[in-house]
Short mmCIF file of C-alpha atoms and ligand atoms in Angstrom, two decimals:
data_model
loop_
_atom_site.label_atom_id
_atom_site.label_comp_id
_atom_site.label_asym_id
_atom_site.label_seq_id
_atom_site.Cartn_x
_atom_site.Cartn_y
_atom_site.Cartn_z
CA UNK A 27 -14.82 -10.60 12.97
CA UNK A 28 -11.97 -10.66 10.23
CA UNK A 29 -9.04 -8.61 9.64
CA UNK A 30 -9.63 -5.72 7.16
CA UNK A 31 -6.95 -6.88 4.67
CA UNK A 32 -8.52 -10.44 4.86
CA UNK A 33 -11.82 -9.25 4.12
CA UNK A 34 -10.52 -6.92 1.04
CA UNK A 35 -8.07 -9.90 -0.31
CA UNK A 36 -11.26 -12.81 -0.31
CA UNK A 37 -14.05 -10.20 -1.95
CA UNK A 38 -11.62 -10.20 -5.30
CA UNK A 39 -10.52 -6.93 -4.59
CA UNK A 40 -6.86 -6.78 -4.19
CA UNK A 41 -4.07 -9.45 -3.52
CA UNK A 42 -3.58 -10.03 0.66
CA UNK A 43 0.04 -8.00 0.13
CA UNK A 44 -1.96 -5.45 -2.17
CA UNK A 45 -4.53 -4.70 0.77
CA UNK A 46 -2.13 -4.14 3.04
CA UNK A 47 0.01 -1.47 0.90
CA UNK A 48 -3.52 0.26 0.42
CA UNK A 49 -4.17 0.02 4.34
CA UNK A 50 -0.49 1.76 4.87
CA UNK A 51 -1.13 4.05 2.54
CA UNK A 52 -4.53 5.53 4.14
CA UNK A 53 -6.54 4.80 1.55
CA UNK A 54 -9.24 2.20 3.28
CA UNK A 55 -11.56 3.30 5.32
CA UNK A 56 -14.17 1.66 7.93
CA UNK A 57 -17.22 3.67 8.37
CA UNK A 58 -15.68 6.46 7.49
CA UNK A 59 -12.51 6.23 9.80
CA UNK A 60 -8.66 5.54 8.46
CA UNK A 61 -8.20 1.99 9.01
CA UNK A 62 -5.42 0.31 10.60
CA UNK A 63 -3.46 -2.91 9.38
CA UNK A 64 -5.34 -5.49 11.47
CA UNK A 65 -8.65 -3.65 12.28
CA UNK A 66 -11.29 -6.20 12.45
CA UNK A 67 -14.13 -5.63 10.58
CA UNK A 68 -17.64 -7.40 10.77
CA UNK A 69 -20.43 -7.37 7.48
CA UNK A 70 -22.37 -4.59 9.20
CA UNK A 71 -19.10 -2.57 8.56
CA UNK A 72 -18.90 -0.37 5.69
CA UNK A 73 -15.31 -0.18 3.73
CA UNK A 74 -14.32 2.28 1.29
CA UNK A 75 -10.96 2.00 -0.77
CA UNK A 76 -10.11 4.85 -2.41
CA UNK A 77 -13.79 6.09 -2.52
CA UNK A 78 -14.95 2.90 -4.06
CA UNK A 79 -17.18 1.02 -1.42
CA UNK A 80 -16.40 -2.98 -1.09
CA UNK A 81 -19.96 -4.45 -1.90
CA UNK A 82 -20.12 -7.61 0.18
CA UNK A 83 -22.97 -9.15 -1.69
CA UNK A 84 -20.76 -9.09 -4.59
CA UNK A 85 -20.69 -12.79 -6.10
CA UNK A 86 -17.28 -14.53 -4.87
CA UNK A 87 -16.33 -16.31 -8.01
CA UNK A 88 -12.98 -16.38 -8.77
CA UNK A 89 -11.58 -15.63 -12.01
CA UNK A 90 -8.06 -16.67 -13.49
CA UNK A 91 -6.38 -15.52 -17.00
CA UNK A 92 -3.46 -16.21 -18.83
CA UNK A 93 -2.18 -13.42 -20.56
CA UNK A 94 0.77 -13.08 -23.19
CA UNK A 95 1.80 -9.75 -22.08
CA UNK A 96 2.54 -7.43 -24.96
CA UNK A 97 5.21 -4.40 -25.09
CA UNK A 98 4.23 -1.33 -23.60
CA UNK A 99 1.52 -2.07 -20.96
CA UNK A 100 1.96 -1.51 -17.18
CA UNK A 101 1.64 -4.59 -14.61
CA UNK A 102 -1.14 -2.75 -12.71
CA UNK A 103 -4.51 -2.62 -12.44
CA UNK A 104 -4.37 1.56 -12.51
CA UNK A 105 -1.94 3.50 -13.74
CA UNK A 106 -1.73 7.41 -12.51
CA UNK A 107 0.11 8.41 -15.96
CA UNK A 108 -2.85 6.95 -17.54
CA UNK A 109 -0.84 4.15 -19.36
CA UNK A 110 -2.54 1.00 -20.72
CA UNK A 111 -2.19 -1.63 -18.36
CA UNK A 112 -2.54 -5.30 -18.78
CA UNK A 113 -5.97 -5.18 -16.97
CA UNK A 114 -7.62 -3.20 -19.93
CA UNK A 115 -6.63 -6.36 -22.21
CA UNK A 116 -9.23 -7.79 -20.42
CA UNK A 117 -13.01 -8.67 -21.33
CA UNK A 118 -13.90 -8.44 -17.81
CA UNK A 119 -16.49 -6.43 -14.98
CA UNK A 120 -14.30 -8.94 -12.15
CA UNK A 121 -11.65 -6.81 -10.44
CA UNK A 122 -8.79 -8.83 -11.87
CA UNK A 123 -5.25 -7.62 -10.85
CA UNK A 124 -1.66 -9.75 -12.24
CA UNK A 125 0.23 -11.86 -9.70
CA UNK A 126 3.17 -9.94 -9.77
CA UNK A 127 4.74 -8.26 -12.16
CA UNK A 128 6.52 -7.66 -15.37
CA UNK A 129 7.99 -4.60 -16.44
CA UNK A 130 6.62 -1.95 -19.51
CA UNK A 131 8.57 -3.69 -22.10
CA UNK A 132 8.66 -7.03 -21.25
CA UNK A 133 6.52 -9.73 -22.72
CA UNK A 134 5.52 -13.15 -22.10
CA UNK A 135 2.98 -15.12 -19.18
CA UNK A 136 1.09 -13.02 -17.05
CA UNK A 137 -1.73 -14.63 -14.87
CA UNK A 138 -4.58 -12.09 -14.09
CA UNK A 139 -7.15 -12.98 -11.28
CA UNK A 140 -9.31 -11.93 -8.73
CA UNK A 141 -8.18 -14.71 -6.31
CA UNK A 142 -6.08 -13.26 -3.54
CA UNK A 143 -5.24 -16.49 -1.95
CA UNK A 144 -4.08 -17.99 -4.95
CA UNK A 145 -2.06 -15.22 -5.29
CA UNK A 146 -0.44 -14.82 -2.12
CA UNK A 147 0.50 -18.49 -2.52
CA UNK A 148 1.82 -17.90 -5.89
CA UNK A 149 3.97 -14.91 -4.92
CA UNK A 150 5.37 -16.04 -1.70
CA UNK A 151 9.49 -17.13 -2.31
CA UNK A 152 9.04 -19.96 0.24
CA UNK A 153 7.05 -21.66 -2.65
CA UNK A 154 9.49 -21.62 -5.26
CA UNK A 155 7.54 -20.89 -8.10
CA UNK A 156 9.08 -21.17 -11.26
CA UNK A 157 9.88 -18.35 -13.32
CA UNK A 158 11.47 -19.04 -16.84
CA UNK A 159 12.73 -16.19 -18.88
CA UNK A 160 14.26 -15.57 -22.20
CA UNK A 161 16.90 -12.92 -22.41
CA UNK A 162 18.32 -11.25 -25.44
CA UNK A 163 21.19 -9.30 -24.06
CA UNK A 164 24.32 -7.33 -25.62
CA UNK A 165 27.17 -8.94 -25.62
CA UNK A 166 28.56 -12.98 -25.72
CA UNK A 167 28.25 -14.07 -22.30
CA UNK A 168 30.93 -16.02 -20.72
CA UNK A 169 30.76 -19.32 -19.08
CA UNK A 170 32.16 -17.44 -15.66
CA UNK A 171 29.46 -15.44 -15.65
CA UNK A 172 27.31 -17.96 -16.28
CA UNK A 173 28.27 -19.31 -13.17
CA UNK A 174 27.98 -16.00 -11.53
CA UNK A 175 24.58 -16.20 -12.22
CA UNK A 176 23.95 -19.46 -11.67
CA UNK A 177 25.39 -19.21 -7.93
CA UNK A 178 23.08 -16.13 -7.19
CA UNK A 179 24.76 -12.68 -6.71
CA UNK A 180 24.15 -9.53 -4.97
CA UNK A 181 21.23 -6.82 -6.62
CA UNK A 182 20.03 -4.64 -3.96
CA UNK A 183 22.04 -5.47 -1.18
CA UNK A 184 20.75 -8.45 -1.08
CA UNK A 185 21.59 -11.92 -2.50
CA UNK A 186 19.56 -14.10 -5.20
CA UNK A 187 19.21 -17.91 -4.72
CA UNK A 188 20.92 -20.02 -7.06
CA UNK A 189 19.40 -20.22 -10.07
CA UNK A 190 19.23 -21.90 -13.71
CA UNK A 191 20.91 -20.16 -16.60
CA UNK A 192 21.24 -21.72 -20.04
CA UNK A 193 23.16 -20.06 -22.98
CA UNK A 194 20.54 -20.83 -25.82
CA UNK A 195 22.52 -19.39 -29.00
CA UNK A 196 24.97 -16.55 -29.78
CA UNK A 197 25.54 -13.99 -32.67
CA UNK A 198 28.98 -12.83 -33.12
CA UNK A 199 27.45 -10.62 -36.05
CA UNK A 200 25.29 -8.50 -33.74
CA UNK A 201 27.38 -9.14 -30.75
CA UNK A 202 24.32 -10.76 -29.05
CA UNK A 203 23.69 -13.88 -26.69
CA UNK A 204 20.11 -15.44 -26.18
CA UNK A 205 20.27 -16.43 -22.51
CA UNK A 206 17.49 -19.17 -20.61
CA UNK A 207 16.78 -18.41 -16.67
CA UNK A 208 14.66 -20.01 -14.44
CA UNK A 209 13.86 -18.13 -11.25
CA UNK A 210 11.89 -18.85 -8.55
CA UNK A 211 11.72 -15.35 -6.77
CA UNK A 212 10.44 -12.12 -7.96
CA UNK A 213 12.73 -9.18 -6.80
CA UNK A 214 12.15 -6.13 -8.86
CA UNK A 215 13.75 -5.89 -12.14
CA UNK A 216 15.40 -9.23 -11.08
CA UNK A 217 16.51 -10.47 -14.18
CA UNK A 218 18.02 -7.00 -15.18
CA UNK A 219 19.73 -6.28 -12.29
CA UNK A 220 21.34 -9.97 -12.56
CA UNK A 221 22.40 -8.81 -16.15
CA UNK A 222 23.73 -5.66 -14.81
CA UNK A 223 25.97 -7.06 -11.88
CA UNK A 224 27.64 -9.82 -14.83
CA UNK A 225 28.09 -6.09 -17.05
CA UNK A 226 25.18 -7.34 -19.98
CA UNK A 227 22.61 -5.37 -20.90
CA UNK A 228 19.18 -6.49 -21.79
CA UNK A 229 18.24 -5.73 -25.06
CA UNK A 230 14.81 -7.59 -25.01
CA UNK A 231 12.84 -10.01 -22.02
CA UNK A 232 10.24 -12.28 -22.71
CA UNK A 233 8.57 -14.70 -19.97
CA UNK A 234 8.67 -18.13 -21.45
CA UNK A 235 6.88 -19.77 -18.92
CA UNK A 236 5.35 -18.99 -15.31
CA UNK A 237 5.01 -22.39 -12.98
CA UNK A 238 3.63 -25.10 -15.30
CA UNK A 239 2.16 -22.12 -17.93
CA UNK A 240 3.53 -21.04 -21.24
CA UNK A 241 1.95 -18.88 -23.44
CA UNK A 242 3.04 -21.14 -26.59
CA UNK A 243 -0.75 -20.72 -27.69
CA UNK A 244 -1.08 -17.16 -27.66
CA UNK A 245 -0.03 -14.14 -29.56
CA UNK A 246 0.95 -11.15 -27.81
CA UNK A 247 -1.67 -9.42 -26.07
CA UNK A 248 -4.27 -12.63 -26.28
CA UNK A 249 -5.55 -14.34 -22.99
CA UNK A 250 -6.92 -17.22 -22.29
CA UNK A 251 -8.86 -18.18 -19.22
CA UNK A 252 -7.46 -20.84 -17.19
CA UNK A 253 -9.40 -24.36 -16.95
CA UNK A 254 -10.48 -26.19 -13.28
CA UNK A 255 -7.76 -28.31 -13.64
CA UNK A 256 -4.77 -25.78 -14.17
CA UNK A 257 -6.26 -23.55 -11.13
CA UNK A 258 -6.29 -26.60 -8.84
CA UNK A 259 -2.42 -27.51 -10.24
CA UNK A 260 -1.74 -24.10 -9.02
CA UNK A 261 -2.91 -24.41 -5.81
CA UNK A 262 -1.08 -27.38 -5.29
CA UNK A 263 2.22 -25.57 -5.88
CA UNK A 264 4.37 -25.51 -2.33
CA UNK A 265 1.98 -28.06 -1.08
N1 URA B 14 12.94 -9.30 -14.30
C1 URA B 14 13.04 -8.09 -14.89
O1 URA B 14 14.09 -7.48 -14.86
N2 URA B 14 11.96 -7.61 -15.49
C2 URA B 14 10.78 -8.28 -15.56
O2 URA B 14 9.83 -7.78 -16.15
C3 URA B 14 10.71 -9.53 -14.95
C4 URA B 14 11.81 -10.03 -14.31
#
């Protein structure tokens, strides 16, 4: 007997934290009955996610890519406007989904898998997971904001950790800064909101790097599939 979400999350389906959304939201069903978050389910049990049944025989093997996300794709693996998402980039019959998420029109490293556990590790703040990103913003920043920034502030009622923040150049001509951050949560619209609070908008965002991964190599909208070696770095993250 394993929990429902457990069983969705290890077939390649959907993150742990994914599973459970789709569980809240009604839309998995054992043997024909709404299921609950923490049913137990055993392999003679049949589970349907959004009319889709989970074939169990399915092969397990795990799948990770590393995408340079272009402009204008969704973060999802379905979109109900219809909208390209960064799944279609991908030459792939896996059920691959991105850890996490980065908005329509920002760019930069995206890893795609069909691991959930990997993911939930990945995602979790108590891992710390580095998340660099390069800002264009309006405006020439000032070192007190800098600071602001730096010392984590309020978005959303609630506060971000402390952070890094690098000015990397300014243009007095186009009244523009380009400014370095490395994260290690993912709130929504994090980096944004950050801007916002300090008064900055952001004119462009780009993710330079995600944990040990940059997407140096790649032009926007390439992948590349992650070697042994990289997926077992991963997993050693918040060892
Ligand atoms: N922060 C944002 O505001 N947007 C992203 O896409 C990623 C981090």
């Amino acid at each position: 007997m394993e929990r429902v979400q457990k069983v969705i999350a290890n077939l390649g389906y959907a993150s742990r934290r994914e599973a459970e959304r789709l569980i809240q939201e009604g839309k998995v069903l054992i043997n024909g009955n709404v299921a609950n978050l923490g049913d137990k389910v055993t392999t003679s049990d049949v589970i349907k996610i959004e009319g889709v049944t989970l074939d169990k025989t399915k092969s397990n093997d795990k799948v990770y890519y590393l995408l340079n996300k272009p402009r204008g794709v969704v973060s999802t693996s379905h979109d109900e406007k219809g909208r390209k998402t960064v799944v279609d980039l991908i030459d792939t019959d896996k059920r691959i989904y991105p850890v996490g998420r980065l908005d329509y029109d920002t760019t930069g490293a995206l890893l795609l898998t069909n691991d959930g556990e990997l993911t939930n590790k990945l995602i979790h703040p108590k891992n710390k997971v580095e998340k660099v990103y390069l800002a264009k913003i309006k405006g020439i920043i000032t070192g007190t904001d800098i600071n602001k920034m730096k010392n984590g502030l309020v978005i959303d009622n609630q506060k971000t950790s402390p952070c890094r923040v690098k000015l990397k150049s300014y243009d007095k001509k186009t009244n523009t800064s380009m400014v370095e951050l490395t994260i290690h949560e993912g709130k929504n619209h994090q980096v944004k909101k950050m801007f916002e609070v300090v008064g900055y908008d952001v004119l462009k965002l780009t993710r330079i790097r995600f944990a040990f991964l940059d997407v140096k190599s790649l032009k926007s909208g390439e992948y590349r599939i992650l070697n042994p070696k990289e997926v077992k770095r991963l997993y050693s993250l918040g060892e």
